[in-house]
Short mmCIF file of C-alpha atoms in Angstrom, two decimals:
data_model
loop_
_atom_site.label_atom_id
_atom_site.label_comp_id
_atom_site.label_asym_id
_atom_site.label_seq_id
_atom_site.Cartn_x
_atom_site.Cartn_y
_atom_site.Cartn_z
CA MET A 1 0.29 0.34 -0.10
CA VAL A 2 1.13 3.66 -0.52
CA LYS A 3 1.65 6.11 1.65
CA LEU A 4 -1.36 8.86 0.14
CA LEU A 5 0.39 12.40 1.16
CA GLN A 6 -2.77 14.24 0.26
CA PRO A 7 -5.29 13.09 3.31
CA PHE A 8 -1.52 13.88 5.67
CA LEU A 9 -1.44 17.52 4.68
CA GLN A 10 -5.05 18.05 4.69
CA ASP A 11 -5.19 16.68 8.55
CA ALA A 12 -2.16 17.97 9.25
CA ILE A 13 -3.30 21.76 8.16
CA SER A 14 -6.39 21.20 9.60
CA THR A 15 -5.25 20.67 12.65
CA MET A 16 -2.23 23.47 12.37
CA ARG A 17 -5.08 26.00 12.01
CA ILE A 18 -6.73 24.55 15.44
CA GLU A 19 -3.82 24.10 17.69
CA ASN A 20 -1.58 26.96 15.85
CA PHE A 21 -3.84 29.16 14.07
CA GLU A 22 -1.07 31.81 14.74
CA ALA A 23 1.36 29.81 12.56
CA PHE A 24 -1.55 28.75 10.07
CA ARG A 25 -2.60 32.51 9.58
CA LYS A 26 1.28 33.55 9.13
CA MET A 27 1.68 30.24 6.08
CA SER A 28 -1.77 31.37 4.84
CA ARG A 29 -0.38 35.33 4.50
CA CYS A 30 3.35 34.58 3.18
CA SER A 31 2.17 32.51 0.39
CA ALA A 32 -0.83 33.86 -0.85
CA PRO A 33 -2.37 34.34 -3.42
CA PHE A 34 -0.82 30.96 -4.72
CA SER A 35 -1.74 27.45 -6.01
CA ALA A 36 0.60 24.15 -6.63
CA SER A 37 -0.19 20.94 -7.97
CA ILE A 38 1.11 17.94 -6.50
CA GLN A 39 2.29 14.76 -8.28
CA ASN A 40 3.48 11.56 -7.10
CA SER A 41 3.62 7.49 -8.30
CA THR A 42 -0.46 7.49 -6.79
CA GLU A 43 -1.70 11.09 -6.46
CA ILE A 44 -1.91 14.09 -8.51
CA PHE A 45 -3.94 17.08 -5.71
CA THR A 46 -3.97 20.68 -6.15
CA MET A 47 -3.16 23.22 -3.23
CA THR A 48 -4.67 26.47 -3.56
CA PHE A 49 -3.04 28.97 -0.57
CA THR A 50 -5.82 32.20 0.13
CA GLN A 51 -5.33 34.80 3.01
CA GLN A 52 -7.55 32.79 5.21
CA GLU A 53 -7.16 28.93 4.04
CA VAL A 54 -5.82 26.06 2.21
CA LEU A 55 -7.97 24.23 -0.19
CA PHE A 56 -7.79 20.98 -1.90
CA ASN A 57 -8.41 20.50 -5.27
CA LEU A 58 -9.94 23.49 -7.08
CA PRO A 59 -10.06 23.86 -10.60
CA GLY A 60 -7.64 26.13 -12.72
CA ALA A 61 -4.46 26.58 -13.44
CA THR A 62 -1.74 26.63 -11.19
CA ASP A 63 1.40 28.65 -10.97
CA LEU A 64 3.61 25.57 -9.79
CA GLN A 65 3.64 22.24 -10.98
CA VAL A 66 5.86 19.73 -8.51
CA GLN A 67 6.57 15.98 -9.12
CA LEU A 68 7.86 13.88 -6.24
CA ARG A 69 9.52 10.89 -6.74
CA GLU A 70 8.88 7.56 -4.47
CA HIS A 71 10.45 8.09 -0.88
CA VAL A 72 10.97 11.95 -1.17
CA VAL A 73 8.63 12.49 0.92
CA GLU A 74 9.67 10.46 4.11
CA ASP A 75 13.44 10.95 3.58
CA LEU A 76 12.86 14.81 3.98
CA MET A 77 10.98 13.90 7.34
CA SER A 78 13.58 11.91 8.10
CA ASN A 79 16.36 14.24 6.90
CA ARG A 80 18.00 11.70 5.35
CA THR A 81 17.97 14.01 2.61
CA SER A 82 17.30 17.80 1.71
CA LEU A 83 15.24 19.94 -0.37
CA LEU A 84 18.31 21.18 -2.28
CA ARG A 85 19.32 18.37 -2.60
CA ALA A 86 16.25 16.62 -3.24
CA LEU A 87 15.80 18.79 -6.44
CA ARG A 88 19.62 18.78 -7.30
CA LYS A 89 18.98 14.77 -8.21
CA ASN A 90 15.22 15.49 -9.62
CA GLU A 91 13.99 13.81 -6.73
CA ILE A 92 11.55 16.57 -6.55
CA VAL A 93 11.07 18.55 -10.07
CA ALA A 94 9.01 22.05 -9.73
CA ILE A 95 8.11 23.31 -12.67
CA GLY A 96 7.22 27.40 -12.38
CA SER A 97 8.55 31.14 -11.71
CA ILE A 98 11.21 31.35 -9.30
CA ASP A 99 8.59 33.47 -7.44
CA ALA A 100 6.45 30.19 -7.06
CA LEU A 101 8.97 28.34 -6.16
CA ALA A 102 10.15 30.81 -3.51
CA ARG A 103 6.34 31.20 -2.32
CA LEU A 104 5.85 27.34 -2.04
CA ASN A 105 9.22 27.14 -0.35
CA GLU A 106 8.20 29.62 2.34
CA ALA A 107 4.75 28.10 2.84
CA PHE A 108 6.18 24.54 3.51
CA SER A 109 8.97 25.73 6.31
CA THR A 110 6.10 27.82 7.86
CA PHE A 111 4.45 24.66 7.93
CA VAL A 112 6.94 22.46 9.53
CA ARG A 113 8.03 25.35 12.29
CA GLY A 114 4.44 25.60 12.99
CA ALA A 115 3.07 22.13 12.86
CA ILE A 116 5.54 20.76 14.88
CA ARG A 117 3.96 22.62 17.61
CA CYS A 118 1.22 20.72 17.13
CA PRO A 119 0.01 18.26 19.80
CA SER A 120 -1.51 15.61 17.78
CA LEU A 121 0.54 15.96 15.28
CA PRO A 122 2.93 12.95 16.11
CA ALA A 123 -0.27 10.54 16.03
CA LEU A 124 -0.98 12.00 12.22
CA LEU A 125 2.86 11.57 11.20
CA HIS A 126 3.00 8.38 12.31
CA ASN A 127 -0.49 7.40 10.75
CA TYR A 128 1.29 8.53 7.51
CA GLN A 129 4.81 6.91 7.90
CA ASN A 130 3.54 3.54 9.01
CA GLN A 131 0.77 3.39 6.14
CA GLY A 132 1.01 0.16 4.24
CA THR A 133 3.94 -0.92 6.55
CA GLY A 134 1.95 -2.66 9.29
CA GLY A 135 4.51 -2.13 11.65
CA SER A 136 4.35 0.12 14.85
CA ARG A 137 7.63 2.57 14.50
CA ARG A 138 6.61 5.76 15.59
CA GLU A 139 8.45 8.98 15.02
CA LYS A 140 8.05 11.82 17.73
CA VAL A 141 8.60 15.54 16.59
CA MET B 1 39.85 34.55 40.94
CA LYS B 2 41.26 31.13 42.79
CA LEU B 3 38.61 29.38 44.18
CA ASN B 4 39.06 26.71 47.33
CA PRO B 5 38.57 23.46 46.46
CA ALA B 6 37.16 20.53 48.39
CA SER B 7 38.59 17.23 46.85
CA ASP B 8 37.37 15.18 49.63
CA PRO B 9 34.79 12.66 48.18
CA ARG B 10 32.77 12.78 51.14
CA LYS B 11 32.34 16.66 51.06
CA ILE B 12 31.95 16.39 47.66
CA THR B 13 29.14 14.26 47.48
CA GLU B 14 27.09 16.17 50.30
CA HIS B 15 27.99 20.01 48.30
CA ILE B 16 26.11 18.16 45.40
CA GLN B 17 23.39 16.56 47.51
CA LEU B 18 22.96 20.28 48.69
CA VAL B 19 22.83 22.33 45.62
CA ASP B 20 21.95 20.10 42.28
CA GLY B 21 18.71 18.97 43.00
CA PHE B 22 15.87 19.88 40.28
CA ARG B 23 14.21 22.58 41.35
CA ASN B 24 11.07 22.84 43.25
CA PHE B 25 8.48 22.18 40.27
CA GLY B 26 5.69 23.52 42.11
CA ASN B 27 6.36 26.94 41.32
CA HIS B 28 7.89 27.08 38.54
CA GLY B 29 6.14 29.74 36.37
CA SER B 30 6.10 30.43 32.82
CA HIS B 31 8.40 29.17 30.59
CA TYR B 32 10.54 27.24 32.44
CA LYS B 33 13.44 25.44 31.21
CA GLU B 34 15.87 22.86 33.18
CA TRP B 35 18.23 20.26 32.28
CA MET B 36 21.39 18.12 34.04
CA HIS B 37 23.99 17.81 30.92
CA PHE B 38 26.57 15.16 31.22
CA CYS B 39 29.26 15.00 29.04
CA VAL B 40 31.73 11.99 28.65
CA PHE B 41 35.01 12.22 26.63
CA SER B 42 36.83 8.85 25.72
CA LYS B 43 39.49 7.39 23.44
CA ASP B 44 36.50 6.33 20.16
CA VAL B 45 33.52 8.12 21.53
CA ASN B 46 32.60 11.16 23.07
CA VAL B 47 29.01 11.42 24.76
CA LEU B 48 26.51 13.69 25.49
CA VAL B 49 23.65 13.12 27.91
CA ASN B 50 20.98 15.42 28.59
CA PHE B 51 17.83 14.83 30.34
CA SER B 52 15.43 18.38 30.41
CA VAL B 53 12.38 19.52 31.06
CA VAL B 54 10.32 22.45 30.05
CA GLN B 55 7.12 23.70 30.50
CA GLU B 56 4.77 23.55 27.26
CA ARG B 57 1.14 23.91 27.51
CA GLY B 58 0.73 24.60 31.16
CA ARG B 59 2.75 20.92 32.17
CA LEU B 60 6.13 20.16 31.86
CA LYS B 61 7.66 17.64 29.35
CA PRO B 62 10.82 15.78 30.01
CA ARG B 63 13.02 15.11 27.21
CA LEU B 64 16.37 13.01 27.03
CA THR B 65 18.45 14.35 24.57
CA LEU B 66 21.67 11.02 23.38
CA LEU B 67 24.48 12.03 21.26
CA ILE B 68 27.56 10.59 20.14
CA GLU B 69 30.33 11.67 18.65
CA ARG B 70 32.51 9.06 16.60
CA GLN B 71 34.69 9.35 13.90
CA GLU B 72 33.74 12.73 13.68
CA LEU B 73 30.03 12.24 12.92
CA TRP B 74 27.34 12.72 15.22
CA LEU B 75 24.82 9.90 16.30
CA GLY B 76 21.38 9.88 18.29
CA ASP B 77 18.41 11.55 18.67
CA ILE B 78 15.63 13.56 20.88
CA ASN B 79 13.41 11.63 22.59
CA PRO B 80 10.11 12.47 24.70
CA ALA B 81 10.28 10.40 28.00
CA ASP B 82 6.90 11.26 29.25
CA ASP B 83 6.56 9.00 31.81
CA ALA B 84 9.49 10.42 33.74
CA ILE B 85 9.04 10.75 37.38
CA ILE B 86 11.21 13.36 38.85
CA LYS B 87 12.11 14.10 42.31
CA PRO B 88 12.00 17.71 43.22
CA THR B 89 15.28 18.71 45.19
CA GLN B 90 16.96 15.78 44.38
CA VAL B 91 18.94 14.34 41.33
CA GLN B 92 16.47 11.90 40.40
CA PHE B 93 15.08 11.26 36.88
CA SER B 94 13.38 7.75 36.23
CA ALA B 95 11.38 6.93 32.88
CA ASN B 96 11.28 3.83 31.03
CA ASN B 97 13.93 4.94 28.30
CA CYS B 98 16.12 7.06 30.98
CA SER B 99 17.42 7.49 34.56
CA LEU B 100 19.85 9.50 36.61
CA SER B 101 20.43 9.65 40.06
CA PHE B 102 23.17 10.50 42.74
CA GLU B 103 23.97 7.70 45.20
CA ASN B 104 27.14 6.90 46.54
CA GLY B 105 29.35 9.85 45.16
CA ALA B 106 28.50 9.41 41.41
CA PHE B 107 26.18 10.21 38.86
CA HIS B 108 24.18 6.91 37.67
CA ILE B 109 23.22 7.64 34.05
CA PHE B 110 20.95 5.49 31.55
CA GLY B 111 19.90 6.58 28.22
CA THR B 112 18.51 5.04 25.20
CA ILE B 113 17.37 5.35 21.70
CA PRO B 114 16.48 2.09 19.92
CA GLU B 115 15.51 3.47 16.75
CA LYS B 116 18.73 4.70 16.59
CA LYS B 117 20.32 2.08 18.25
CA VAL B 118 22.42 3.58 20.66
CA THR B 119 22.61 3.07 24.62
CA ALA B 120 24.78 4.99 27.24
CA ARG B 121 25.31 3.61 30.38
CA PHE B 122 27.95 4.95 32.83
CA ARG B 123 28.64 5.85 36.28
CA LEU B 124 29.82 9.23 36.52
CA ARG B 125 32.09 10.49 39.77
CA PRO B 126 32.74 14.03 40.98
CA LEU B 127 36.39 14.89 41.09
CA VAL B 128 35.98 18.42 41.96
CA PRO B 129 32.81 20.82 44.10
CA PRO B 130 30.07 21.90 42.14
CA VAL B 131 30.83 25.75 40.95
CA GLN B 132 28.05 27.85 40.96
CA THR B 133 28.02 30.65 38.97
CA PRO B 134 25.95 33.58 38.66
CA SER B 135 22.85 33.80 36.54
CA ILE B 136 22.89 34.53 33.24
CA ASN B 137 20.62 37.35 32.20
CA ALA B 138 18.67 35.05 29.06
CA GLY B 139 16.69 38.29 27.18
CA ASN B 140 13.04 38.31 29.13
CA GLY B 141 14.43 35.58 32.20
CA ASN B 142 17.06 33.96 33.21
CA LEU B 143 19.02 31.73 33.39
CA LYS B 144 20.68 29.73 36.16
CA TRP B 145 23.75 27.00 36.74
CA LEU B 146 26.07 25.12 38.19
CA CYS B 147 28.68 22.91 36.76
CA VAL B 148 30.88 19.90 38.03
CA PRO B 149 34.24 21.15 35.93
CA ARG B 150 36.05 17.31 36.27
CA CYS B 151 34.55 14.09 36.79
CA ALA B 152 35.70 10.23 36.46
CA ALA B 153 33.78 8.28 34.04
CA GLU B 154 33.03 4.10 34.14
CA GLY B 155 30.87 2.57 32.20
CA TYR B 156 29.80 2.23 28.24
CA VAL B 157 27.87 3.03 25.17
CA SER B 158 26.07 1.20 22.69
CA ILE B 159 26.16 1.67 19.01
CA ASP B 160 24.96 -0.76 16.50
CA ASN B 161 25.32 -3.48 18.86
CA ILE B 162 29.14 -2.51 19.21
CA ILE B 163 30.03 -1.35 23.10
CA HIS B 164 32.67 0.96 23.44
CA HIS B 165 33.73 0.65 27.28
CA PHE B 166 35.15 3.93 29.56
CA ASP B 167 37.02 3.49 32.39
CA GLY B 168 38.43 6.58 34.02
CA ALA B 169 37.02 8.78 31.13
CA PRO B 170 37.20 12.48 32.11
CA GLY B 171 33.48 13.96 32.17
CA TYR B 172 31.63 16.99 32.83
CA HIS B 173 28.31 17.93 34.59
CA ASP B 174 26.23 20.88 34.16
CA HIS B 175 22.93 21.61 35.67
CA ASN B 176 20.18 24.73 34.20
CA TRP B 177 17.17 25.86 35.24
CA GLY B 178 15.21 29.28 34.69
CA ASN B 179 12.63 30.88 33.24
CA PHE B 180 12.91 32.44 29.77
CA GLU B 181 12.36 31.92 25.89
CA TRP B 182 14.46 30.45 23.13
CA SER B 183 13.74 33.52 21.29
CA GLY B 184 15.04 35.95 24.25
CA ASN B 185 17.61 38.76 23.19
CA PHE B 186 20.59 36.28 24.23
CA SER B 187 22.96 33.58 23.13
CA TRP B 188 25.64 32.01 24.01
CA ARG B 189 28.90 30.05 23.19
CA TRP B 190 29.96 27.62 25.30
CA GLY B 191 32.59 24.71 25.22
CA TYR B 192 33.90 21.88 27.57
CA PHE B 193 37.63 21.20 27.20
CA THR B 194 39.74 18.16 28.42
CA PHE B 195 43.23 17.71 28.69
CA GLY B 196 44.32 14.46 29.70
CA HIS B 197 43.30 13.23 33.25
CA ASN B 198 43.82 16.18 35.43
CA LEU B 199 43.09 19.15 33.26
CA SER B 200 39.74 20.59 31.91
CA VAL B 201 38.19 24.12 30.83
CA ILE B 202 35.24 25.08 30.47
CA VAL B 203 34.56 28.46 28.57
CA SER B 204 31.13 30.32 28.88
CA ARG B 205 30.48 33.50 26.58
CA VAL B 206 26.98 35.37 26.39
CA LEU B 207 25.92 37.69 24.56
CA ASP B 208 23.23 39.19 22.66
CA GLU B 209 20.70 37.71 19.87
CA HIS B 210 22.77 39.02 17.40
CA GLY B 211 26.43 38.57 18.78
CA HIS B 212 27.18 41.73 18.78
CA GLN B 213 27.10 42.74 22.44
CA VAL B 214 29.05 40.34 25.37
CA ILE B 215 26.71 39.94 28.43
CA SER B 216 29.25 37.58 30.33
CA ASP B 217 32.10 35.70 29.78
CA SER B 218 33.90 32.99 32.38
CA PHE B 219 36.56 31.10 31.84
CA ILE B 220 37.16 28.46 34.20
CA VAL B 221 40.16 26.05 34.90
CA SER B 222 40.33 22.72 36.69
CA GLN B 223 43.79 21.27 37.73
CA ASP B 224 44.23 18.09 39.77
CA GLY B 225 41.02 18.81 42.09
CA ASN B 226 41.88 22.51 42.13
CA LEU B 227 39.95 25.63 40.61
CA ASN B 228 40.77 29.03 39.04
CA ASP B 229 37.84 30.97 37.58
CA PHE B 230 38.30 33.94 35.00
CA ARG B 231 35.85 36.39 34.73
CA GLY B 232 34.85 39.33 32.48
CA HIS B 233 37.50 41.93 31.18
CA LYS B 234 40.16 38.92 32.19
CA VAL B 235 38.96 37.10 28.96
CA THR B 236 39.50 37.76 25.46
CA HIS B 237 37.88 36.19 22.99
CA LEU B 238 39.13 35.80 18.83
CA GLN B 239 38.21 33.83 16.35
CA ARG B 240 39.64 32.34 12.76
CA GLY B 241 37.88 31.56 9.31
CA LEU B 242 34.32 29.68 8.79
CA PHE B 243 33.80 26.07 9.96
CA GLN B 244 31.78 24.11 6.56
CA LYS B 245 30.49 20.67 7.52
CA SER B 246 28.39 18.52 5.45
CA GLY B 247 26.43 15.30 6.63
CA SER B 248 25.71 17.31 10.10
CA LEU B 249 22.92 15.80 11.98
CA THR B 250 19.66 17.38 12.64
CA VAL B 251 17.49 16.48 15.67
CA PRO B 252 14.87 15.85 16.06
CA PRO B 253 15.24 14.70 12.40
CA ILE B 254 11.97 16.82 10.98
CA THR B 255 13.24 20.07 11.93
CA ALA B 256 16.13 19.98 9.59
CA LEU B 257 12.88 20.96 6.95
CA ALA B 258 13.08 24.31 8.89
CA ILE B 259 15.92 24.91 9.79
CA LYS B 260 18.05 27.39 7.39
CA PRO B 261 21.19 26.23 6.38
CA ASN B 262 24.38 27.62 8.07
CA ASN B 263 21.93 29.10 10.14
CA VAL B 264 24.88 30.28 12.45
CA SER B 265 27.59 31.20 12.23
CA ILE B 266 30.74 29.01 13.36
CA ALA B 267 34.53 29.59 12.85
CA ARG B 268 36.98 27.46 11.63
CA GLU B 269 38.90 28.36 14.84
CA TYR B 270 38.87 29.55 18.04
CA GLU B 271 40.99 31.58 20.67
CA VAL B 272 40.65 32.47 24.32
CA ILE B 273 42.78 34.06 26.16
CA ALA B 274 42.46 34.19 30.17
CA ALA B 275 44.53 36.10 32.08
CA ASP B 276 45.26 37.72 35.81
CA GLN B 277 48.33 39.10 37.13
CA GLU B 278 49.74 35.25 38.37
CA ASN B 279 48.21 33.24 35.44
CA ARG B 280 47.87 33.26 31.91
CA LEU B 281 46.71 30.93 29.41
CA THR B 282 45.33 30.25 25.63
CA LEU B 283 42.81 28.01 24.99
CA THR B 284 42.79 27.28 20.86
CA TYR B 285 39.79 25.19 19.74
CA SER B 286 38.24 24.01 16.02
CA PRO B 287 35.39 22.45 15.35
CA SER B 288 35.61 19.30 13.25
CA SER B 289 31.82 17.73 13.58
CA LEU B 290 28.25 19.12 13.74
CA ALA B 291 24.98 18.21 15.55
CA THR B 292 21.90 20.60 15.10
CA ILE B 293 19.42 20.42 18.01
CA GLY B 294 15.98 22.23 16.34
CA MET B 295 13.78 23.42 19.47
CA PRO B 296 10.50 25.25 18.84
CA SER B 297 10.68 27.92 20.75
CA GLY B 298 7.18 29.20 22.43
CA GLU B 299 4.17 26.93 22.27
CA ARG B 300 2.68 28.86 19.44
CA GLY B 301 3.98 30.91 16.09
CA THR B 302 6.80 29.51 14.22
CA HIS B 303 9.81 30.54 15.80
CA ILE B 304 12.66 27.99 15.83
CA SER B 305 15.86 27.87 17.98
CA THR B 306 18.96 25.79 17.51
CA ILE B 307 21.85 24.76 19.54
CA SER B 308 24.50 23.48 17.72
CA GLU B 309 26.70 20.95 18.89
CA LEU B 310 30.42 20.77 17.90
CA GLY B 311 33.10 18.27 18.27
CA CYS B 312 36.55 20.14 18.59
CA SER B 313 40.12 19.71 18.74
CA ALA B 314 41.86 21.98 21.40
CA SER B 315 45.39 22.88 22.83
CA LEU B 316 45.89 24.58 26.26
CA THR B 317 48.72 26.64 26.48
CA GLY B 318 50.61 29.23 28.89
CA THR B 319 51.26 29.41 32.53
CA LEU B 320 49.01 28.68 35.56
CA ARG B 321 49.86 28.89 39.06
CA GLY B 322 53.44 28.79 37.81
CA ILE B 323 53.76 25.69 36.06
CA ASN B 324 54.09 26.10 32.37
CA ILE B 325 51.27 24.08 30.58
CA ASN B 326 51.39 23.32 26.61
CA CYS B 327 49.14 19.95 26.23
CA THR B 328 46.47 19.16 23.43
CA GLY B 329 42.70 17.29 23.59
CA THR B 330 39.55 17.48 22.85
CA GLY B 331 36.20 18.44 24.12
CA ILE B 332 32.48 20.07 22.80
CA LEU B 333 31.51 23.29 21.65
CA GLU B 334 28.24 24.66 21.84
CA ILE B 335 26.60 27.94 20.10
CA THR B 336 22.81 28.73 20.17
CA GLY B 337 21.21 30.14 16.86
CA ARG B 338 18.07 31.23 15.11
CA GLY B 339 16.51 28.51 12.93
#
């Protein structure tokens, strides 16, 4: 079973909105208006950042298209690779303007900084990282 | 200033029991933090174990940090110790994955991070009494600390089921507590350096958050049970070049996604001169390995602070109490920064 990124991101962003609204608002404001499509081996979805919220799968063109190689998200979460290294090795391919890439990077960094404070995040990460493994390894933040 | 040592083990034990217990948690106030920090330096590995409690969302959250430096690479992680039982006024921290106590004249330390296959279990016997230092103005609060500049360690660390023993290895302990936020207007550069079995140096420099204004300087030398403490204008700092290291460890791993690369300026070489009318010592140290600890600063928002732990080679030259000193050693340098 393949790990599904979109449900994890939706849950994590909803959690951050409840448990760390200050970070959620900062993430929305620093990137909006902005949209990106995310594609991995099993999913294609879009994220649209507005001043108030993050919406998934709105129709229409996006500012940035991001393609993720298998395992790159897990490698990033466990610090086996960095964003820069993943981009250089084409494990992440981003198509769009430099401005759009900078906005996504800022939104992503703000998301991580906000999410790691959320008491519910360890359980969400645990669920994401153990999708399809049947294992019980527990990551913490 | 020369401090009066009390190298009698019984007196050292009584002194530790008197001053080094965990503080009273019933009265800790906001932004409270407290940690007990231990280092051991052996031929093959250097070990850092930290038992901490931080007030988060109205409750104290205990954690274990276990970092091991081997061949200029750091291993380890930070893990919660949510089941920890901590006895106020005593050196006692007991959880499933770690424990700390002070019994029979020694600290008894255990910590394990099974996911990273690292375990440390050792006894650390203080050879000199604790040194109590003035509290540090940490921006919006105060940080108090005391340290035991010289200890002897017996025990082992296990890395990937390979055991590294130490028997009489030099070690160090400090205890820090206070109400402050990591995002406050302060930063520090702190280091512990050991030279053979008789000599060690602790250097502490506290600055404003940008590193422009010095708040306090301290240089403590422990030699054969004697302590010399240099402060303020008796301590001069110089630095040269830029340290760059790829492949460093970041813990917790996910914080690497939020910490800007090269967030802290680290020099290739540091030189610290401590001098008074009778003594003059020059400590030189060069970082060779880096582990970064990422810490959310505050319960909400997005601010992250970092502590960079750097393995170092060191040399100490000069004159202390009329004796010429010229020796090489090893140590750990710690630098705080903004993520």
